[in-house]
Amino acid sequence: MNLMTISNLTHWFSGLRAVTDFNLSLKKGELVAIIGPNGAGKTTIFNLITGVYRPTSGQINFEGKELVGLPTNQIITSGIARTFQNIRLFKELSVLDNIRIAQYASVCYSPLEAIFHLPGFHKEEEKIRLRSMELLQIFDLEDQAYTISKNLPYGQQRRLEIARALATQPKLLLLDEPAAGMNPAEVEHLIELIQMIRKQFQLTILLIEHQMRVVMGIAERIKVVDFGQTIAEGTPIEIQKNPRVIEAYLGEEESK
């Protein structure tokens, strides 16, 4: 059984068709990449999956549940988390608080317990703190727990954003250009990090990425989109040899 099935997903923006009949099936534990030139519709697909946009037509089924029409918060609590092309941290809050906030959608204490700081509130808050510190340790950020997040180096901000996504305990993680802006050493560390969290957290990962070193190094399957349409799908080796992909995307990279 597929973890997620996307069928005939289409989305229009003011007369412009951004995504056309997009189809994708994800099995549990897979790591699949979506690639394509800028403006191809890749991030729009992520926004449709997470409820930021409502598709013009099509279905998104996750663990047997239809997601189209659900608000973003319900989609997140169903087991889907994402990062963004442009880092979106709570920049004025500490590293620890960024992780803590991500867990409040599933707290067990009541508003009354929170208002009066009853034992149930303190017990749950300590559980959240410990869980947050565990994540920071995994991402080598525990020494920065009380640092204001905007003061972190760029690569550490990227790691914090992924850690915050994992704090929601997702089954499916959507990574939108996680290597953007990273230097070669940071990219190598990112590749290792993605492979590690996939195994440790038993995640299914859907990845958007421009750096072919990342995509070809970790993706099991690749879908290539151009002007909102899927032009190719296959293994990394098949995609590298596909003439349409070379013309639309990989050739552009090689010419730089």
PDB file of C-alpha atoms in Angstrom:
ATOM      1  CA  MET A   1       0.000   0.000   0.000  1.00  0.00           C
ATOM      2  CA  ASN A   2       1.238   3.475  -0.888  1.00  0.00           C
ATOM      3  CA  LEU A   3       1.835   6.024   1.829  1.00  0.00           C
ATOM      4  CA  MET A   4       0.710   8.830  -0.488  1.00  0.00           C
ATOM      5  CA  THR A   5      -0.899   8.859  -3.912  1.00  0.00           C
ATOM      6  CA  ILE A   6      -1.296  12.038  -5.945  1.00  0.00           C
ATOM      7  CA  SER A   7      -3.668  11.732  -8.897  1.00  0.00           C
ATOM      8  CA  ASN A   8      -4.145  14.183 -11.796  1.00  0.00           C
ATOM      9  CA  LEU A   9      -3.150  17.190  -9.695  1.00  0.00           C
ATOM     10  CA  THR A  10      -3.715  20.450 -11.586  1.00  0.00           C
ATOM     11  CA  HIS A  11      -3.483  24.055 -10.418  1.00  0.00           C
ATOM     12  CA  TRP A  12      -4.155  27.337 -12.168  1.00  0.00           C
ATOM     13  CA  PHE A  13      -2.903  30.809 -11.198  1.00  0.00           C
ATOM     14  CA  SER A  14      -4.978  33.551 -12.859  1.00  0.00           C
ATOM     15  CA  GLY A  15      -5.184  31.764 -16.190  1.00  0.00           C
ATOM     16  CA  LEU A  16      -1.695  30.263 -15.949  1.00  0.00           C
ATOM     17  CA  ARG A  17      -1.544  26.509 -15.424  1.00  0.00           C
ATOM     18  CA  ALA A  18       1.275  26.017 -12.890  1.00  0.00           C
ATOM     19  CA  VAL A  19       0.833  22.246 -12.468  1.00  0.00           C
ATOM     20  CA  THR A  20      -0.712  19.905 -15.025  1.00  0.00           C
ATOM     21  CA  ASP A  21      -1.979  16.372 -14.295  1.00  0.00           C
ATOM     22  CA  PHE A  22       0.778  15.601 -11.809  1.00  0.00           C
ATOM     23  CA  ASN A  23       0.796  11.988 -10.575  1.00  0.00           C
ATOM     24  CA  LEU A  24       2.989  10.450  -7.897  1.00  0.00           C
ATOM     25  CA  SER A  25       2.903   7.358  -5.690  1.00  0.00           C
ATOM     26  CA  LEU A  26       5.140   7.132  -2.639  1.00  0.00           C
ATOM     27  CA  LYS A  27       5.785   3.904  -0.793  1.00  0.00           C
ATOM     28  CA  LYS A  28       6.746   3.934   2.871  1.00  0.00           C
ATOM     29  CA  GLY A  29      10.477   4.521   3.296  1.00  0.00           C
ATOM     30  CA  GLU A  30      11.139   5.808  -0.224  1.00  0.00           C
ATOM     31  CA  LEU A  31      13.257   8.837  -1.063  1.00  0.00           C
ATOM     32  CA  VAL A  32      11.994  10.461  -4.242  1.00  0.00           C
ATOM     33  CA  ALA A  33      13.193  13.701  -5.840  1.00  0.00           C
ATOM     34  CA  ILE A  34      11.366  16.243  -7.988  1.00  0.00           C
ATOM     35  CA  ILE A  35      13.646  18.286 -10.217  1.00  0.00           C
ATOM     36  CA  GLY A  36      13.202  20.861 -12.946  1.00  0.00           C
ATOM     37  CA  PRO A  37      14.133  24.402 -13.944  1.00  0.00           C
ATOM     38  CA  ASN A  38      13.104  27.420 -11.906  1.00  0.00           C
ATOM     39  CA  GLY A  39       9.400  28.081 -12.351  1.00  0.00           C
ATOM     40  CA  ALA A  40       8.637  24.468 -13.263  1.00  0.00           C
ATOM     41  CA  GLY A  41       5.990  24.129 -10.529  1.00  0.00           C
ATOM     42  CA  LYS A  42       7.964  22.132  -7.965  1.00  0.00           C
ATOM     43  CA  THR A  43       7.264  24.269  -4.886  1.00  0.00           C
ATOM     44  CA  THR A  44       3.654  24.683  -6.027  1.00  0.00           C
ATOM     45  CA  ILE A  45       3.312  20.893  -5.714  1.00  0.00           C
ATOM     46  CA  PHE A  46       4.560  21.085  -2.107  1.00  0.00           C
ATOM     47  CA  ASN A  47       2.124  23.931  -1.404  1.00  0.00           C
ATOM     48  CA  LEU A  48      -0.731  21.836  -2.785  1.00  0.00           C
ATOM     49  CA  ILE A  49       0.238  18.824  -0.669  1.00  0.00           C
ATOM     50  CA  THR A  50       0.422  20.901   2.521  1.00  0.00           C
ATOM     51  CA  GLY A  51      -2.792  22.856   1.978  1.00  0.00           C
ATOM     52  CA  VAL A  52      -1.204  26.248   1.278  1.00  0.00           C
ATOM     53  CA  TYR A  53      -3.037  26.149  -2.064  1.00  0.00           C
ATOM     54  CA  ARG A  54      -6.138  24.190  -2.970  1.00  0.00           C
ATOM     55  CA  PRO A  55      -5.756  22.402  -6.312  1.00  0.00           C
ATOM     56  CA  THR A  56      -8.022  23.282  -9.213  1.00  0.00           C
ATOM     57  CA  SER A  57      -8.523  19.544  -9.670  1.00  0.00           C
ATOM     58  CA  GLY A  58      -7.029  16.237  -8.597  1.00  0.00           C
ATOM     59  CA  GLN A  59      -6.655  14.151  -5.447  1.00  0.00           C
ATOM     60  CA  ILE A  60      -4.012  13.780  -2.741  1.00  0.00           C
ATOM     61  CA  ASN A  61      -4.466  10.642  -0.679  1.00  0.00           C
ATOM     62  CA  PHE A  62      -2.311  10.101   2.415  1.00  0.00           C
ATOM     63  CA  GLU A  63      -2.682   6.835   4.339  1.00  0.00           C
ATOM     64  CA  GLY A  64      -6.164   6.387   2.893  1.00  0.00           C
ATOM     65  CA  LYS A  65      -7.276   9.932   3.781  1.00  0.00           C
ATOM     66  CA  GLU A  66      -8.072  12.625   1.233  1.00  0.00           C
ATOM     67  CA  LEU A  67      -6.078  15.792   1.966  1.00  0.00           C
ATOM     68  CA  VAL A  68      -7.603  18.183  -0.565  1.00  0.00           C
ATOM     69  CA  GLY A  69      -9.703  20.714   1.310  1.00  0.00           C
ATOM     70  CA  LEU A  70      -8.087  20.142   4.710  1.00  0.00           C
ATOM     71  CA  PRO A  71      -6.419  23.087   6.476  1.00  0.00           C
ATOM     72  CA  THR A  72      -2.652  23.041   6.818  1.00  0.00           C
ATOM     73  CA  ASN A  73      -2.704  22.307  10.561  1.00  0.00           C
ATOM     74  CA  GLN A  74      -4.725  19.128  10.018  1.00  0.00           C
ATOM     75  CA  ILE A  75      -2.381  18.017   7.256  1.00  0.00           C
ATOM     76  CA  ILE A  76       0.605  18.501   9.567  1.00  0.00           C
ATOM     77  CA  THR A  77      -0.980  16.556  12.418  1.00  0.00           C
ATOM     78  CA  SER A  78      -1.826  13.747   9.983  1.00  0.00           C
ATOM     79  CA  GLY A  79       1.911  13.130   9.566  1.00  0.00           C
ATOM     80  CA  ILE A  80       3.352  15.459   6.897  1.00  0.00           C
ATOM     81  CA  ALA A  81       6.050  18.064   7.598  1.00  0.00           C
ATOM     82  CA  ARG A  82       8.067  20.330   5.331  1.00  0.00           C
ATOM     83  CA  THR A  83      10.940  22.758   5.076  1.00  0.00           C
ATOM     84  CA  PHE A  84      11.024  25.784   2.811  1.00  0.00           C
ATOM     85  CA  GLN A  85      13.193  27.044  -0.027  1.00  0.00           C
ATOM     86  CA  ASN A  86      13.760  30.222   1.990  1.00  0.00           C
ATOM     87  CA  ILE A  87      14.443  29.362   5.629  1.00  0.00           C
ATOM     88  CA  ARG A  88      11.427  30.168   7.818  1.00  0.00           C
ATOM     89  CA  LEU A  89      12.535  30.011  11.414  1.00  0.00           C
ATOM     90  CA  PHE A  90      11.202  32.031  14.331  1.00  0.00           C
ATOM     91  CA  LYS A  91      14.336  34.116  14.056  1.00  0.00           C
ATOM     92  CA  GLU A  92      13.938  36.085  17.292  1.00  0.00           C
ATOM     93  CA  LEU A  93      13.393  32.941  19.378  1.00  0.00           C
ATOM     94  CA  SER A  94      16.018  30.571  20.699  1.00  0.00           C
ATOM     95  CA  VAL A  95      17.009  27.382  18.916  1.00  0.00           C
ATOM     96  CA  LEU A  96      15.310  25.365  21.657  1.00  0.00           C
ATOM     97  CA  ASP A  97      12.066  27.352  21.435  1.00  0.00           C
ATOM     98  CA  ASN A  98      11.911  26.783  17.669  1.00  0.00           C
ATOM     99  CA  ILE A  99      11.822  23.040  18.353  1.00  0.00           C
ATOM    100  CA  ARG A 100       9.426  23.324  21.285  1.00  0.00           C
ATOM    101  CA  ILE A 101       6.863  25.333  19.326  1.00  0.00           C
ATOM    102  CA  ALA A 102       6.612  22.643  16.657  1.00  0.00           C
ATOM    103  CA  GLN A 103       5.309  20.166  19.238  1.00  0.00           C
ATOM    104  CA  TYR A 104       2.438  22.220  20.633  1.00  0.00           C
ATOM    105  CA  ALA A 105      -0.045  20.994  18.030  1.00  0.00           C
ATOM    106  CA  SER A 106      -0.185  17.679  19.895  1.00  0.00           C
ATOM    107  CA  VAL A 107       0.126  18.674  23.578  1.00  0.00           C
ATOM    108  CA  CYS A 108      -1.887  16.599  26.030  1.00  0.00           C
ATOM    109  CA  TYR A 109      -2.638  19.172  28.733  1.00  0.00           C
ATOM    110  CA  SER A 110      -5.858  21.176  28.840  1.00  0.00           C
ATOM    111  CA  PRO A 111      -6.165  24.986  28.704  1.00  0.00           C
ATOM    112  CA  LEU A 112      -7.097  24.894  32.384  1.00  0.00           C
ATOM    113  CA  GLU A 113      -3.912  22.994  33.269  1.00  0.00           C
ATOM    114  CA  ALA A 114      -1.896  25.510  31.271  1.00  0.00           C
ATOM    115  CA  ILE A 115      -3.496  28.567  32.873  1.00  0.00           C
ATOM    116  CA  PHE A 116      -3.015  27.331  36.436  1.00  0.00           C
ATOM    117  CA  HIS A 117       0.258  25.456  35.799  1.00  0.00           C
ATOM    118  CA  LEU A 118      -1.165  22.217  37.166  1.00  0.00           C
ATOM    119  CA  PRO A 119       0.973  19.044  37.370  1.00  0.00           C
ATOM    120  CA  GLY A 120      -0.187  17.809  33.948  1.00  0.00           C
ATOM    121  CA  PHE A 121       1.129  21.007  32.376  1.00  0.00           C
ATOM    122  CA  HIS A 122       4.572  20.727  33.984  1.00  0.00           C
ATOM    123  CA  LYS A 123       4.851  17.038  33.101  1.00  0.00           C
ATOM    124  CA  GLU A 124       4.051  17.667  29.433  1.00  0.00           C
ATOM    125  CA  GLU A 125       6.328  20.713  29.223  1.00  0.00           C
ATOM    126  CA  GLU A 126       9.250  18.700  30.576  1.00  0.00           C
ATOM    127  CA  LYS A 127       8.519  15.957  28.065  1.00  0.00           C
ATOM    128  CA  ILE A 128       8.592  18.541  25.252  1.00  0.00           C
ATOM    129  CA  ARG A 129      11.852  20.032  26.535  1.00  0.00           C
ATOM    130  CA  LEU A 130      13.566  16.642  26.729  1.00  0.00           C
ATOM    131  CA  ARG A 131      12.332  15.656  23.282  1.00  0.00           C
ATOM    132  CA  SER A 132      13.573  18.984  21.901  1.00  0.00           C
ATOM    133  CA  MET A 133      17.019  18.525  23.401  1.00  0.00           C
ATOM    134  CA  GLU A 134      17.227  15.010  21.977  1.00  0.00           C
ATOM    135  CA  LEU A 135      16.568  16.401  18.504  1.00  0.00           C
ATOM    136  CA  LEU A 136      19.131  19.150  18.959  1.00  0.00           C
ATOM    137  CA  GLN A 137      21.689  16.564  19.994  1.00  0.00           C
ATOM    138  CA  ILE A 138      20.993  14.497  16.877  1.00  0.00           C
ATOM    139  CA  PHE A 139      21.538  17.609  14.745  1.00  0.00           C
ATOM    140  CA  ASP A 140      24.660  18.732  16.649  1.00  0.00           C
ATOM    141  CA  LEU A 141      22.863  21.833  17.888  1.00  0.00           C
ATOM    142  CA  GLU A 142      22.568  21.107  21.612  1.00  0.00           C
ATOM    143  CA  ASP A 143      25.337  23.599  22.453  1.00  0.00           C
ATOM    144  CA  GLN A 144      23.315  26.276  20.643  1.00  0.00           C
ATOM    145  CA  ALA A 145      20.035  25.571  22.447  1.00  0.00           C
ATOM    146  CA  TYR A 146      19.755  29.061  23.942  1.00  0.00           C
ATOM    147  CA  THR A 147      21.216  30.929  20.960  1.00  0.00           C
ATOM    148  CA  ILE A 148      18.797  33.208  19.100  1.00  0.00           C
ATOM    149  CA  SER A 149      18.170  31.345  15.864  1.00  0.00           C
ATOM    150  CA  LYS A 150      18.958  34.294  13.567  1.00  0.00           C
ATOM    151  CA  ASN A 151      22.492  34.279  14.969  1.00  0.00           C
ATOM    152  CA  LEU A 152      23.240  30.751  13.786  1.00  0.00           C
ATOM    153  CA  PRO A 153      25.463  30.237  10.738  1.00  0.00           C
ATOM    154  CA  TYR A 154      23.482  29.509   7.571  1.00  0.00           C
ATOM    155  CA  GLY A 155      24.178  25.768   7.517  1.00  0.00           C
ATOM    156  CA  GLN A 156      23.047  25.390  11.134  1.00  0.00           C
ATOM    157  CA  GLN A 157      19.833  27.307  10.390  1.00  0.00           C
ATOM    158  CA  ARG A 158      19.109  24.761   7.668  1.00  0.00           C
ATOM    159  CA  ARG A 159      19.681  21.915  10.116  1.00  0.00           C
ATOM    160  CA  LEU A 160      17.447  23.610  12.694  1.00  0.00           C
ATOM    161  CA  GLU A 161      14.632  23.897  10.173  1.00  0.00           C
ATOM    162  CA  ILE A 162      14.824  20.172   9.428  1.00  0.00           C
ATOM    163  CA  ALA A 163      14.961  19.382  13.155  1.00  0.00           C
ATOM    164  CA  ARG A 164      11.876  21.535  13.736  1.00  0.00           C
ATOM    165  CA  ALA A 165      10.020  19.651  10.993  1.00  0.00           C
ATOM    166  CA  LEU A 166      10.940  16.349  12.642  1.00  0.00           C
ATOM    167  CA  ALA A 167       9.616  17.619  15.979  1.00  0.00           C
ATOM    168  CA  THR A 168       6.102  17.153  14.590  1.00  0.00           C
ATOM    169  CA  GLN A 169       6.888  13.416  14.273  1.00  0.00           C
ATOM    170  CA  PRO A 170       6.041  13.133  10.573  1.00  0.00           C
ATOM    171  CA  LYS A 171       5.796  10.045   8.440  1.00  0.00           C
ATOM    172  CA  LEU A 172       6.454  12.048   5.267  1.00  0.00           C
ATOM    173  CA  LEU A 173       9.064  14.810   5.137  1.00  0.00           C
ATOM    174  CA  LEU A 174       9.038  17.329   2.285  1.00  0.00           C
ATOM    175  CA  LEU A 175      12.413  19.024   1.765  1.00  0.00           C
ATOM    176  CA  ASP A 176      12.346  22.094  -0.486  1.00  0.00           C
ATOM    177  CA  GLU A 177      15.883  22.798  -1.768  1.00  0.00           C
ATOM    178  CA  PRO A 178      17.663  22.023   1.522  1.00  0.00           C
ATOM    179  CA  ALA A 179      21.092  22.528  -0.090  1.00  0.00           C
ATOM    180  CA  ALA A 180      20.309  26.041  -1.345  1.00  0.00           C
ATOM    181  CA  GLY A 181      23.056  28.471  -0.350  1.00  0.00           C
ATOM    182  CA  MET A 182      25.315  25.804   1.139  1.00  0.00           C
ATOM    183  CA  ASN A 183      29.027  25.477   0.450  1.00  0.00           C
ATOM    184  CA  PRO A 184      30.431  22.107  -0.757  1.00  0.00           C
ATOM    185  CA  ALA A 185      31.352  20.942   2.764  1.00  0.00           C
ATOM    186  CA  GLU A 186      27.859  21.781   4.049  1.00  0.00           C
ATOM    187  CA  VAL A 187      26.309  19.939   1.103  1.00  0.00           C
ATOM    188  CA  GLU A 188      28.271  16.780   1.920  1.00  0.00           C
ATOM    189  CA  HIS A 189      27.163  17.012   5.539  1.00  0.00           C
ATOM    190  CA  LEU A 190      23.553  17.518   4.393  1.00  0.00           C
ATOM    191  CA  ILE A 191      23.662  14.356   2.276  1.00  0.00           C
ATOM    192  CA  GLU A 192      24.855  12.372   5.289  1.00  0.00           C
ATOM    193  CA  LEU A 193      22.239  14.037   7.491  1.00  0.00           C
ATOM    194  CA  ILE A 194      19.329  13.194   5.169  1.00  0.00           C
ATOM    195  CA  GLN A 195      20.447   9.582   4.915  1.00  0.00           C
ATOM    196  CA  MET A 196      20.805   9.375   8.686  1.00  0.00           C
ATOM    197  CA  ILE A 197      17.404  10.865   9.581  1.00  0.00           C
ATOM    198  CA  ARG A 198      15.672   8.767   6.935  1.00  0.00           C
ATOM    199  CA  LYS A 199      16.956   5.610   8.594  1.00  0.00           C
ATOM    200  CA  GLN A 200      16.719   6.716  12.231  1.00  0.00           C
ATOM    201  CA  PHE A 201      13.223   8.204  11.968  1.00  0.00           C
ATOM    202  CA  GLN A 202      11.942   5.685   9.401  1.00  0.00           C
ATOM    203  CA  LEU A 203      10.877   8.510   7.119  1.00  0.00           C
ATOM    204  CA  THR A 204       9.544   8.725   3.614  1.00  0.00           C
ATOM    205  CA  ILE A 205      11.146  11.757   1.955  1.00  0.00           C
ATOM    206  CA  LEU A 206      10.075  13.842  -1.024  1.00  0.00           C
ATOM    207  CA  LEU A 207      12.869  16.162  -2.097  1.00  0.00           C
ATOM    208  CA  ILE A 208      13.070  19.228  -4.334  1.00  0.00           C
ATOM    209  CA  GLU A 209      16.666  20.081  -5.145  1.00  0.00           C
ATOM    210  CA  HIS A 210      18.738  21.812  -7.835  1.00  0.00           C
ATOM    211  CA  GLN A 211      22.097  20.393  -6.812  1.00  0.00           C
ATOM    212  CA  MET A 212      22.456  17.228  -8.844  1.00  0.00           C
ATOM    213  CA  ARG A 213      25.140  15.904  -6.511  1.00  0.00           C
ATOM    214  CA  VAL A 214      22.483  15.678  -3.801  1.00  0.00           C
ATOM    215  CA  VAL A 215      19.736  14.281  -6.021  1.00  0.00           C
ATOM    216  CA  MET A 216      21.829  11.662  -7.814  1.00  0.00           C
ATOM    217  CA  GLY A 217      23.503  10.665  -4.565  1.00  0.00           C
ATOM    218  CA  ILE A 218      20.439   9.851  -2.476  1.00  0.00           C
ATOM    219  CA  ALA A 219      17.251   9.659  -4.577  1.00  0.00           C
ATOM    220  CA  GLU A 220      15.860   6.275  -5.553  1.00  0.00           C
ATOM    221  CA  ARG A 221      13.459   7.720  -8.096  1.00  0.00           C
ATOM    222  CA  ILE A 222      13.301  11.098  -9.799  1.00  0.00           C
ATOM    223  CA  LYS A 223      10.413  12.973 -11.408  1.00  0.00           C
ATOM    224  CA  VAL A 224      11.300  15.790 -13.763  1.00  0.00           C
ATOM    225  CA  VAL A 225       8.852  18.636 -14.296  1.00  0.00           C
ATOM    226  CA  ASP A 226       9.028  21.478 -16.801  1.00  0.00           C
ATOM    227  CA  PHE A 227       6.401  24.212 -17.191  1.00  0.00           C
ATOM    228  CA  GLY A 228       4.165  22.326 -14.764  1.00  0.00           C
ATOM    229  CA  GLN A 229       4.247  19.051 -16.701  1.00  0.00           C
ATOM    230  CA  THR A 230       6.043  15.803 -15.933  1.00  0.00           C
ATOM    231  CA  ILE A 231       8.516  15.139 -18.747  1.00  0.00           C
ATOM    232  CA  ALA A 232      10.379  12.147 -17.307  1.00  0.00           C
ATOM    233  CA  GLU A 233      10.444   9.714 -14.410  1.00  0.00           C
ATOM    234  CA  GLY A 234      12.914   7.002 -13.475  1.00  0.00           C
ATOM    235  CA  THR A 235      16.045   6.037 -11.601  1.00  0.00           C
ATOM    236  CA  PRO A 236      18.969   8.484 -11.400  1.00  0.00           C
ATOM    237  CA  ILE A 237      20.795   6.594 -14.173  1.00  0.00           C
ATOM    238  CA  GLU A 238      17.714   6.662 -16.439  1.00  0.00           C
ATOM    239  CA  ILE A 239      17.193  10.381 -15.824  1.00  0.00           C
ATOM    240  CA  GLN A 240      20.830  11.231 -16.575  1.00  0.00           C
ATOM    241  CA  LYS A 241      20.472   9.597 -19.994  1.00  0.00           C
ATOM    242  CA  ASN A 242      17.057  11.038 -20.889  1.00  0.00           C
ATOM    243  CA  PRO A 243      17.371  13.486 -23.841  1.00  0.00           C
ATOM    244  CA  ARG A 244      14.394  15.623 -22.758  1.00  0.00           C
ATOM    245  CA  VAL A 245      15.862  16.026 -19.282  1.00  0.00           C
ATOM    246  CA  ILE A 246      19.277  16.938 -20.631  1.00  0.00           C
ATOM    247  CA  GLU A 247      17.677  19.593 -22.828  1.00  0.00           C
ATOM    248  CA  ALA A 248      15.343  20.996 -20.173  1.00  0.00           C
ATOM    249  CA  TYR A 249      17.477  20.769 -17.064  1.00  0.00           C
ATOM    250  CA  LEU A 250      20.663  18.761 -16.824  1.00  0.00           C
ATOM    251  CA  GLY A 251      22.062  20.317 -19.977  1.00  0.00           C
ATOM    252  CA  GLU A 252      21.486  23.740 -18.456  1.00  0.00           C
ATOM    253  CA  GLU A 253      23.474  22.690 -15.387  1.00  0.00           C
ATOM    254  CA  GLU A 254      26.344  21.310 -17.473  1.00  0.00           C
ATOM    255  CA  SER A 255      26.616  24.481 -19.507  1.00  0.00           C
ATOM    256  CA  LYS A 256      27.236  26.659 -16.445  1.00  0.00           C
TER     257      LYS A 256
END
